[in-house]
PDB file of C-alpha atoms in Angstrom:
ATOM      1  CA  GLN A  29     -17.746  -6.580   1.050  1.00  0.00           C
ATOM      2  CA  VAL A  30     -14.224  -7.302   3.118  1.00  0.00           C
ATOM      3  CA  GLN A  31     -13.743  -4.643   5.396  1.00  0.00           C
ATOM      4  CA  LEU A  32     -10.401  -4.160   6.808  1.00  0.00           C
ATOM      5  CA  GLN A  33     -10.654  -1.406  10.176  1.00  0.00           C
ATOM      6  CA  GLU A  34      -7.632  -0.054  12.585  1.00  0.00           C
ATOM      7  CA  SER A  35      -7.552   0.231  15.887  1.00  0.00           C
ATOM      8  CA  GLY A  36      -5.096   0.937  18.751  1.00  0.00           C
ATOM      9  CA  PRO A  37      -4.040   4.357  20.882  1.00  0.00           C
ATOM     10  CA  GLY A  38      -3.395   7.040  18.946  1.00  0.00           C
ATOM     11  CA  LEU A  39      -0.876   8.600  20.854  1.00  0.00           C
ATOM     12  CA  VAL A  40       2.474   6.493  21.908  1.00  0.00           C
ATOM     13  CA  LYS A  41       5.645   7.189  24.601  1.00  0.00           C
ATOM     14  CA  PRO A  42       9.163   7.480  22.551  1.00  0.00           C
ATOM     15  CA  SER A  43      11.029   4.075  23.375  1.00  0.00           C
ATOM     16  CA  GLU A  44       7.364   2.018  23.962  1.00  0.00           C
ATOM     17  CA  THR A  45       5.456  -0.942  22.083  1.00  0.00           C
ATOM     18  CA  LEU A  46       2.961   0.833  19.114  1.00  0.00           C
ATOM     19  CA  SER A  47       0.176  -2.496  19.242  1.00  0.00           C
ATOM     20  CA  LEU A  48      -2.545  -1.763  16.615  1.00  0.00           C
ATOM     21  CA  THR A  49      -5.164  -4.020  15.395  1.00  0.00           C
ATOM     22  CA  CYS A  50      -6.953  -4.483  12.480  1.00  0.00           C
ATOM     23  CA  THR A  51     -10.318  -6.355  12.237  1.00  0.00           C
ATOM     24  CA  VAL A  52     -11.225  -7.496   8.538  1.00  0.00           C
ATOM     25  CA  SER A  53     -14.967  -8.120   7.564  1.00  0.00           C
ATOM     26  CA  GLY A  54     -16.917  -9.853   4.861  1.00  0.00           C
ATOM     27  CA  PHE A  55     -13.849 -12.600   4.105  1.00  0.00           C
ATOM     28  CA  SER A  56     -11.779 -14.933   6.213  1.00  0.00           C
ATOM     29  CA  ILE A  57      -8.575 -14.298   7.639  1.00  0.00           C
ATOM     30  CA  ASN A  58      -8.233 -18.385   6.566  1.00  0.00           C
ATOM     31  CA  GLY A  59      -9.323 -17.455   2.620  1.00  0.00           C
ATOM     32  CA  GLY A  60      -5.726 -17.521   1.194  1.00  0.00           C
ATOM     33  CA  TYR A  61      -4.287 -14.373   1.647  1.00  0.00           C
ATOM     34  CA  TYR A  62      -2.043 -12.505   2.839  1.00  0.00           C
ATOM     35  CA  TRP A  63      -2.666  -9.741   5.627  1.00  0.00           C
ATOM     36  CA  GLY A  64      -0.755  -6.596   5.613  1.00  0.00           C
ATOM     37  CA  TRP A  65       0.377  -3.317   6.990  1.00  0.00           C
ATOM     38  CA  ILE A  66       1.673  -0.431   5.787  1.00  0.00           C
ATOM     39  CA  ARG A  67       3.005   2.929   6.893  1.00  0.00           C
ATOM     40  CA  GLN A  68       3.010   6.451   5.465  1.00  0.00           C
ATOM     41  CA  PRO A  69       4.396   8.531   7.526  1.00  0.00           C
ATOM     42  CA  PRO A  70       2.842  12.438   7.656  1.00  0.00           C
ATOM     43  CA  GLY A  71       3.594  14.520   4.361  1.00  0.00           C
ATOM     44  CA  LYS A  72       5.936  11.211   3.156  1.00  0.00           C
ATOM     45  CA  GLY A  73       5.752   8.152   0.814  1.00  0.00           C
ATOM     46  CA  LEU A  74       3.981   4.491   1.345  1.00  0.00           C
ATOM     47  CA  GLU A  75       5.857   1.909   3.274  1.00  0.00           C
ATOM     48  CA  TRP A  76       5.586  -1.806   3.593  1.00  0.00           C
ATOM     49  CA  ILE A  77       6.370  -3.116   6.616  1.00  0.00           C
ATOM     50  CA  GLY A  78       5.596  -6.662   6.482  1.00  0.00           C
ATOM     51  CA  CYS A  79       2.589  -9.558   6.660  1.00  0.00           C
ATOM     52  CA  ILE A  80       1.245 -12.699   7.399  1.00  0.00           C
ATOM     53  CA  TYR A  81      -0.169 -15.703   6.303  1.00  0.00           C
ATOM     54  CA  HIS A  82      -3.257 -16.979   8.304  1.00  0.00           C
ATOM     55  CA  SER A  83      -0.518 -20.353   8.784  1.00  0.00           C
ATOM     56  CA  GLY A  84       0.889 -17.306  10.777  1.00  0.00           C
ATOM     57  CA  THR A  85       3.708 -17.708   8.157  1.00  0.00           C
ATOM     58  CA  THR A  86       5.516 -14.184   8.793  1.00  0.00           C
ATOM     59  CA  TYR A  87       7.414 -11.447   6.731  1.00  0.00           C
ATOM     60  CA  HIS A  88       8.402  -8.091   7.474  1.00  0.00           C
ATOM     61  CA  ASN A  89      10.400  -5.083   6.598  1.00  0.00           C
ATOM     62  CA  PRO A  90      14.175  -5.534   6.630  1.00  0.00           C
ATOM     63  CA  SER A  91      14.455  -1.968   7.160  1.00  0.00           C
ATOM     64  CA  LEU A  92      12.669  -2.443  10.789  1.00  0.00           C
ATOM     65  CA  LYS A  93      15.010  -5.281  11.567  1.00  0.00           C
ATOM     66  CA  SER A  94      13.329  -7.817  14.539  1.00  0.00           C
ATOM     67  CA  ARG A  95      10.832  -4.210  16.170  1.00  0.00           C
ATOM     68  CA  VAL A  96       7.797  -6.038  14.607  1.00  0.00           C
ATOM     69  CA  THR A  97       5.660  -8.440  15.493  1.00  0.00           C
ATOM     70  CA  ILE A  98       2.594  -9.420  12.828  1.00  0.00           C
ATOM     71  CA  SER A  99       0.187 -11.557  14.375  1.00  0.00           C
ATOM     72  CA  VAL A 100      -3.120 -13.303  12.957  1.00  0.00           C
ATOM     73  CA  ASP A 101      -6.120 -14.741  15.898  1.00  0.00           C
ATOM     74  CA  THR A 102      -8.240 -16.461  13.270  1.00  0.00           C
ATOM     75  CA  TYR A 103     -10.993 -17.186  15.839  1.00  0.00           C
ATOM     76  CA  LYS A 104     -11.984 -12.979  15.913  1.00  0.00           C
ATOM     77  CA  ASN A 105     -10.678 -12.785  12.108  1.00  0.00           C
ATOM     78  CA  HIS A 106      -8.618  -9.585  13.171  1.00  0.00           C
ATOM     79  CA  LEU A 107      -4.490  -9.409  12.526  1.00  0.00           C
ATOM     80  CA  SER A 108      -1.727  -7.455  15.016  1.00  0.00           C
ATOM     81  CA  LEU A 109       1.292  -5.043  15.041  1.00  0.00           C
ATOM     82  CA  MET A 110       3.341  -4.456  17.535  1.00  0.00           C
ATOM     83  CA  LEU A 111       6.436  -2.179  17.275  1.00  0.00           C
ATOM     84  CA  THR A 112       8.952  -1.780  19.844  1.00  0.00           C
ATOM     85  CA  SER A 113      10.946   1.220  20.785  1.00  0.00           C
ATOM     86  CA  VAL A 114       9.151   3.915  18.826  1.00  0.00           C
ATOM     87  CA  THR A 115      10.793   7.215  17.976  1.00  0.00           C
ATOM     88  CA  ALA A 116       9.075   9.881  16.638  1.00  0.00           C
ATOM     89  CA  ALA A 117      10.749   8.787  13.483  1.00  0.00           C
ATOM     90  CA  ASP A 118       7.872   6.031  13.215  1.00  0.00           C
ATOM     91  CA  THR A 119       5.081   9.094  13.458  1.00  0.00           C
ATOM     92  CA  ALA A 120       2.587   7.851  10.485  1.00  0.00           C
ATOM     93  CA  VAL A 121      -0.763   6.768   9.099  1.00  0.00           C
ATOM     94  CA  TYR A 122      -0.713   3.282   9.892  1.00  0.00           C
ATOM     95  CA  TYR A 123      -2.756   0.857   7.155  1.00  0.00           C
ATOM     96  CA  CYS A 124      -3.505  -2.884   6.770  1.00  0.00           C
ATOM     97  CA  ALA A 125      -4.207  -4.227   3.780  1.00  0.00           C
ATOM     98  CA  ARG A 126      -5.263  -7.711   2.239  1.00  0.00           C
ATOM     99  CA  PHE A 127      -3.396  -9.360  -1.136  1.00  0.00           C
ATOM    100  CA  GLY A 128      -2.659 -11.858  -2.698  1.00  0.00           C
ATOM    101  CA  TYR A 129      -0.393 -15.060  -2.216  1.00  0.00           C
ATOM    102  CA  SER A 130       0.470 -14.948  -6.053  1.00  0.00           C
ATOM    103  CA  ASP A 131      -0.324 -11.919  -7.119  1.00  0.00           C
ATOM    104  CA  SER A 132       1.033  -9.551  -4.129  1.00  0.00           C
ATOM    105  CA  PHE A 133      -0.849  -6.505  -4.625  1.00  0.00           C
ATOM    106  CA  PHE A 134      -3.354  -5.015  -2.498  1.00  0.00           C
ATOM    107  CA  ASP A 135      -7.110  -4.800  -3.248  1.00  0.00           C
ATOM    108  CA  TYR A 136      -8.194  -3.801   0.412  1.00  0.00           C
ATOM    109  CA  TRP A 137      -7.309  -1.487   2.767  1.00  0.00           C
ATOM    110  CA  GLY A 138      -8.289  -0.276   5.600  1.00  0.00           C
ATOM    111  CA  GLN A 139      -9.102   3.836   6.365  1.00  0.00           C
ATOM    112  CA  GLY A 140      -5.582   3.841   8.509  1.00  0.00           C
ATOM    113  CA  ALA A 141      -5.311   4.657  12.294  1.00  0.00           C
ATOM    114  CA  LEU A 142      -2.603   7.841  13.093  1.00  0.00           C
ATOM    115  CA  VAL A 143      -0.730   7.234  15.495  1.00  0.00           C
ATOM    116  CA  THR A 144       2.003   9.549  17.050  1.00  0.00           C
ATOM    117  CA  VAL A 145       5.190   9.145  18.764  1.00  0.00           C
ATOM    118  CA  SER A 146       5.070  12.124  21.388  1.00  0.00           C
ATOM    119  CA  SER A 147       5.924  12.503  25.033  1.00  0.00           C
TER     120      SER A 147
ATOM    121  CA  GLU B  20      15.601  -4.589  -1.848  1.00  0.00           C
ATOM    122  CA  ILE B  21      13.775  -3.393  -5.853  1.00  0.00           C
ATOM    123  CA  VAL B  22      14.137   0.383  -5.547  1.00  0.00           C
ATOM    124  CA  MET B  23      10.721   2.286  -7.048  1.00  0.00           C
ATOM    125  CA  THR B  24      11.759   6.090  -8.318  1.00  0.00           C
ATOM    126  CA  GLN B  25       8.181   7.525 -10.200  1.00  0.00           C
ATOM    127  CA  SER B  26       8.370  10.255 -12.140  1.00  0.00           C
ATOM    128  CA  PRO B  27       7.981  13.517 -11.961  1.00  0.00           C
ATOM    129  CA  ALA B  28       7.456  14.335  -8.505  1.00  0.00           C
ATOM    130  CA  THR B  29       4.219  16.843  -9.620  1.00  0.00           C
ATOM    131  CA  LEU B  30       2.497  16.948 -12.539  1.00  0.00           C
ATOM    132  CA  SER B  31       0.433  19.907 -13.115  1.00  0.00           C
ATOM    133  CA  VAL B  32      -2.516  19.222 -16.165  1.00  0.00           C
ATOM    134  CA  SER B  33      -5.051  21.169 -16.630  1.00  0.00           C
ATOM    135  CA  PRO B  34      -9.078  18.717 -16.639  1.00  0.00           C
ATOM    136  CA  GLY B  35      -9.594  17.432 -19.819  1.00  0.00           C
ATOM    137  CA  GLU B  36      -5.532  17.169 -21.093  1.00  0.00           C
ATOM    138  CA  ARG B  37      -4.162  13.701 -20.706  1.00  0.00           C
ATOM    139  CA  ALA B  38      -1.658  13.178 -18.154  1.00  0.00           C
ATOM    140  CA  THR B  39       1.483  10.671 -18.142  1.00  0.00           C
ATOM    141  CA  LEU B  40       2.928   9.108 -15.177  1.00  0.00           C
ATOM    142  CA  SER B  41       5.976   6.799 -14.722  1.00  0.00           C
ATOM    143  CA  CYS B  42       7.877   4.552 -12.595  1.00  0.00           C
ATOM    144  CA  ARG B  43      10.649   2.695 -13.223  1.00  0.00           C
ATOM    145  CA  ALA B  44      12.537  -0.551 -11.069  1.00  0.00           C
ATOM    146  CA  SER B  45      15.598  -1.178  -9.720  1.00  0.00           C
ATOM    147  CA  GLN B  46      15.944  -4.347 -11.822  1.00  0.00           C
ATOM    148  CA  SER B  47      12.907  -6.176 -14.224  1.00  0.00           C
ATOM    149  CA  VAL B  48      10.071  -6.881 -12.038  1.00  0.00           C
ATOM    150  CA  SER B  49       7.707  -8.606 -14.984  1.00  0.00           C
ATOM    151  CA  SER B  50       4.612  -7.402 -15.258  1.00  0.00           C
ATOM    152  CA  ASN B  51       4.369  -8.130 -11.352  1.00  0.00           C
ATOM    153  CA  PHE B  52       3.085  -4.589 -11.168  1.00  0.00           C
ATOM    154  CA  ALA B  53       0.607  -2.160  -9.894  1.00  0.00           C
ATOM    155  CA  TRP B  54      -0.522   1.603  -9.279  1.00  0.00           C
ATOM    156  CA  TYR B  55      -2.494   3.378  -6.575  1.00  0.00           C
ATOM    157  CA  GLN B  56      -3.953   6.464  -6.809  1.00  0.00           C
ATOM    158  CA  GLN B  57      -4.715   8.206  -3.212  1.00  0.00           C
ATOM    159  CA  LYS B  58      -6.717  11.141  -1.631  1.00  0.00           C
ATOM    160  CA  PRO B  59      -6.340  13.052   1.037  1.00  0.00           C
ATOM    161  CA  GLY B  60      -7.299  11.425   4.211  1.00  0.00           C
ATOM    162  CA  GLN B  61      -8.495   8.518   2.218  1.00  0.00           C
ATOM    163  CA  ALA B  62      -6.225   5.031   2.040  1.00  0.00           C
ATOM    164  CA  PRO B  63      -4.478   4.646  -1.073  1.00  0.00           C
ATOM    165  CA  ARG B  64      -6.921   2.700  -4.391  1.00  0.00           C
ATOM    166  CA  LEU B  65      -6.025   0.101  -6.399  1.00  0.00           C
ATOM    167  CA  LEU B  66      -5.650   1.142  -9.868  1.00  0.00           C
ATOM    168  CA  ILE B  67      -4.088  -1.237 -12.053  1.00  0.00           C
ATOM    169  CA  TYR B  68      -2.164  -4.936 -11.100  1.00  0.00           C
ATOM    170  CA  GLY B  69      -0.307  -6.933 -13.614  1.00  0.00           C
ATOM    171  CA  ALA B  70       1.138  -3.843 -14.820  1.00  0.00           C
ATOM    172  CA  SER B  71      -1.814  -3.063 -17.307  1.00  0.00           C
ATOM    173  CA  THR B  72      -5.490  -4.688 -15.459  1.00  0.00           C
ATOM    174  CA  ARG B  73      -7.695  -2.033 -14.314  1.00  0.00           C
ATOM    175  CA  ALA B  74      -8.965  -3.188 -10.767  1.00  0.00           C
ATOM    176  CA  THR B  75     -12.832  -3.461 -10.904  1.00  0.00           C
ATOM    177  CA  GLY B  76     -14.585  -0.386 -11.349  1.00  0.00           C
ATOM    178  CA  ILE B  77     -11.810   1.502 -12.625  1.00  0.00           C
ATOM    179  CA  PRO B  78     -12.223   3.230 -15.549  1.00  0.00           C
ATOM    180  CA  ALA B  79     -11.457   3.183 -18.963  1.00  0.00           C
ATOM    181  CA  ARG B  80      -9.409   6.407 -18.664  1.00  0.00           C
ATOM    182  CA  PHE B  81      -6.598   4.972 -16.546  1.00  0.00           C
ATOM    183  CA  ASN B  82      -4.497   2.635 -18.326  1.00  0.00           C
ATOM    184  CA  GLY B  83      -1.353   1.057 -16.907  1.00  0.00           C
ATOM    185  CA  SER B  84       1.235  -0.045 -19.730  1.00  0.00           C
ATOM    186  CA  GLY B  85       4.680  -1.263 -19.497  1.00  0.00           C
ATOM    187  CA  SER B  86       7.232  -4.300 -18.588  1.00  0.00           C
ATOM    188  CA  GLY B  87      10.204  -4.715 -16.794  1.00  0.00           C
ATOM    189  CA  THR B  88      12.216  -2.252 -15.817  1.00  0.00           C
ATOM    190  CA  GLU B  89       9.471   1.111 -17.360  1.00  0.00           C
ATOM    191  CA  PHE B  90       6.047   1.617 -16.326  1.00  0.00           C
ATOM    192  CA  THR B  91       3.635   4.292 -17.267  1.00  0.00           C
ATOM    193  CA  LEU B  92       0.505   4.997 -15.951  1.00  0.00           C
ATOM    194  CA  THR B  93      -1.735   7.107 -18.802  1.00  0.00           C
ATOM    195  CA  ILE B  94      -5.131   8.812 -17.561  1.00  0.00           C
ATOM    196  CA  SER B  95      -6.577  10.193 -21.031  1.00  0.00           C
ATOM    197  CA  SER B  96      -8.990  13.061 -20.180  1.00  0.00           C
ATOM    198  CA  LEU B  97      -9.091  13.902 -16.155  1.00  0.00           C
ATOM    199  CA  GLN B  98     -11.449  14.313 -14.887  1.00  0.00           C
ATOM    200  CA  SER B  99     -11.679  16.917 -11.376  1.00  0.00           C
ATOM    201  CA  GLU B 100     -12.103  13.297  -9.221  1.00  0.00           C
ATOM    202  CA  ASP B 101      -8.805  12.657 -10.788  1.00  0.00           C
ATOM    203  CA  PHE B 102      -6.292  14.911  -8.718  1.00  0.00           C
ATOM    204  CA  ALA B 103      -4.410  12.631  -6.252  1.00  0.00           C
ATOM    205  CA  VAL B 104      -1.301  10.554  -5.695  1.00  0.00           C
ATOM    206  CA  TYR B 105      -0.414   8.509  -7.801  1.00  0.00           C
ATOM    207  CA  TYR B 106       2.152   5.346  -6.272  1.00  0.00           C
ATOM    208  CA  CYS B 107       3.777   2.216  -7.729  1.00  0.00           C
ATOM    209  CA  GLN B 108       4.428  -0.988  -6.032  1.00  0.00           C
ATOM    210  CA  GLN B 109       6.406  -4.107  -7.312  1.00  0.00           C
ATOM    211  CA  TYR B 110       5.463  -7.557  -5.927  1.00  0.00           C
ATOM    212  CA  ASN B 111       7.672  -9.378  -8.393  1.00  0.00           C
ATOM    213  CA  ASN B 112      10.759  -9.504  -5.555  1.00  0.00           C
ATOM    214  CA  TRP B 113       9.939  -9.403  -1.868  1.00  0.00           C
ATOM    215  CA  PRO B 114       9.901  -8.758   1.439  1.00  0.00           C
ATOM    216  CA  PRO B 115       9.963  -6.243   0.763  1.00  0.00           C
ATOM    217  CA  LEU B 116       7.583  -5.516  -1.068  1.00  0.00           C
ATOM    218  CA  THR B 117       8.051  -1.838  -2.294  1.00  0.00           C
ATOM    219  CA  PHE B 118       6.200   1.603  -3.537  1.00  0.00           C
ATOM    220  CA  GLY B 119       7.846   4.638  -5.582  1.00  0.00           C
ATOM    221  CA  GLY B 120       7.568   8.016  -4.256  1.00  0.00           C
ATOM    222  CA  GLY B 121       4.621   8.821  -5.796  1.00  0.00           C
ATOM    223  CA  THR B 122       3.592  11.828  -8.465  1.00  0.00           C
ATOM    224  CA  LYS B 123       1.423  14.366  -7.357  1.00  0.00           C
ATOM    225  CA  VAL B 124      -1.591  15.029 -10.089  1.00  0.00           C
ATOM    226  CA  GLU B 125      -2.503  18.696  -9.748  1.00  0.00           C
ATOM    227  CA  ILE B 126      -4.532  20.762 -11.282  1.00  0.00           C
ATOM    228  CA  LYS B 127      -3.000  23.468 -13.973  1.00  0.00           C
TER     229      LYS B 127
END
């Protein structure tokens, strides 16, 4: 059974860097899927942040410009997200999720991690 | 970027009735299209992919249709557990992967 679990600080100060980890169990990150990050501001819709393939190939949402870094550790079977220069607009629940290489819908999701940007 | 527009924003339906949700893409996404259900405090759950294929374990009352730019999710007889927010997503042309703004299905 594929399970994903996000972890990281729940509070980040403005202008600092948000860092989250997603630990995958029940499936190898090398297993031919993309692993992505999606966020949801309180009371709002879903926004795709970016993704990574086990080879290290990454894609990100142009709306976030160059603030996003996504990496993968195949030995620990986890992926990480860093978002720099955060503002209150980055306050959201952050989800990690798996999606297919050719059919890119999200079939497994983590429970989500609320990150609040505040001084 | 492909923009996904869902309508209506809120749908009030009585239990047992049919609900019809719509999603429009700003350009053709073929059948590379999915629907998700999200309940309060939970992650989204995949309902439909390929525009019309139910995901594993999804009841037959959920039906997806459409292709190109117009898509519909029909819930044939609403059960209490179906009251939630529904999102559409295209995966035909990315990055970025894009979602619609959501339709909240509430009890009438």
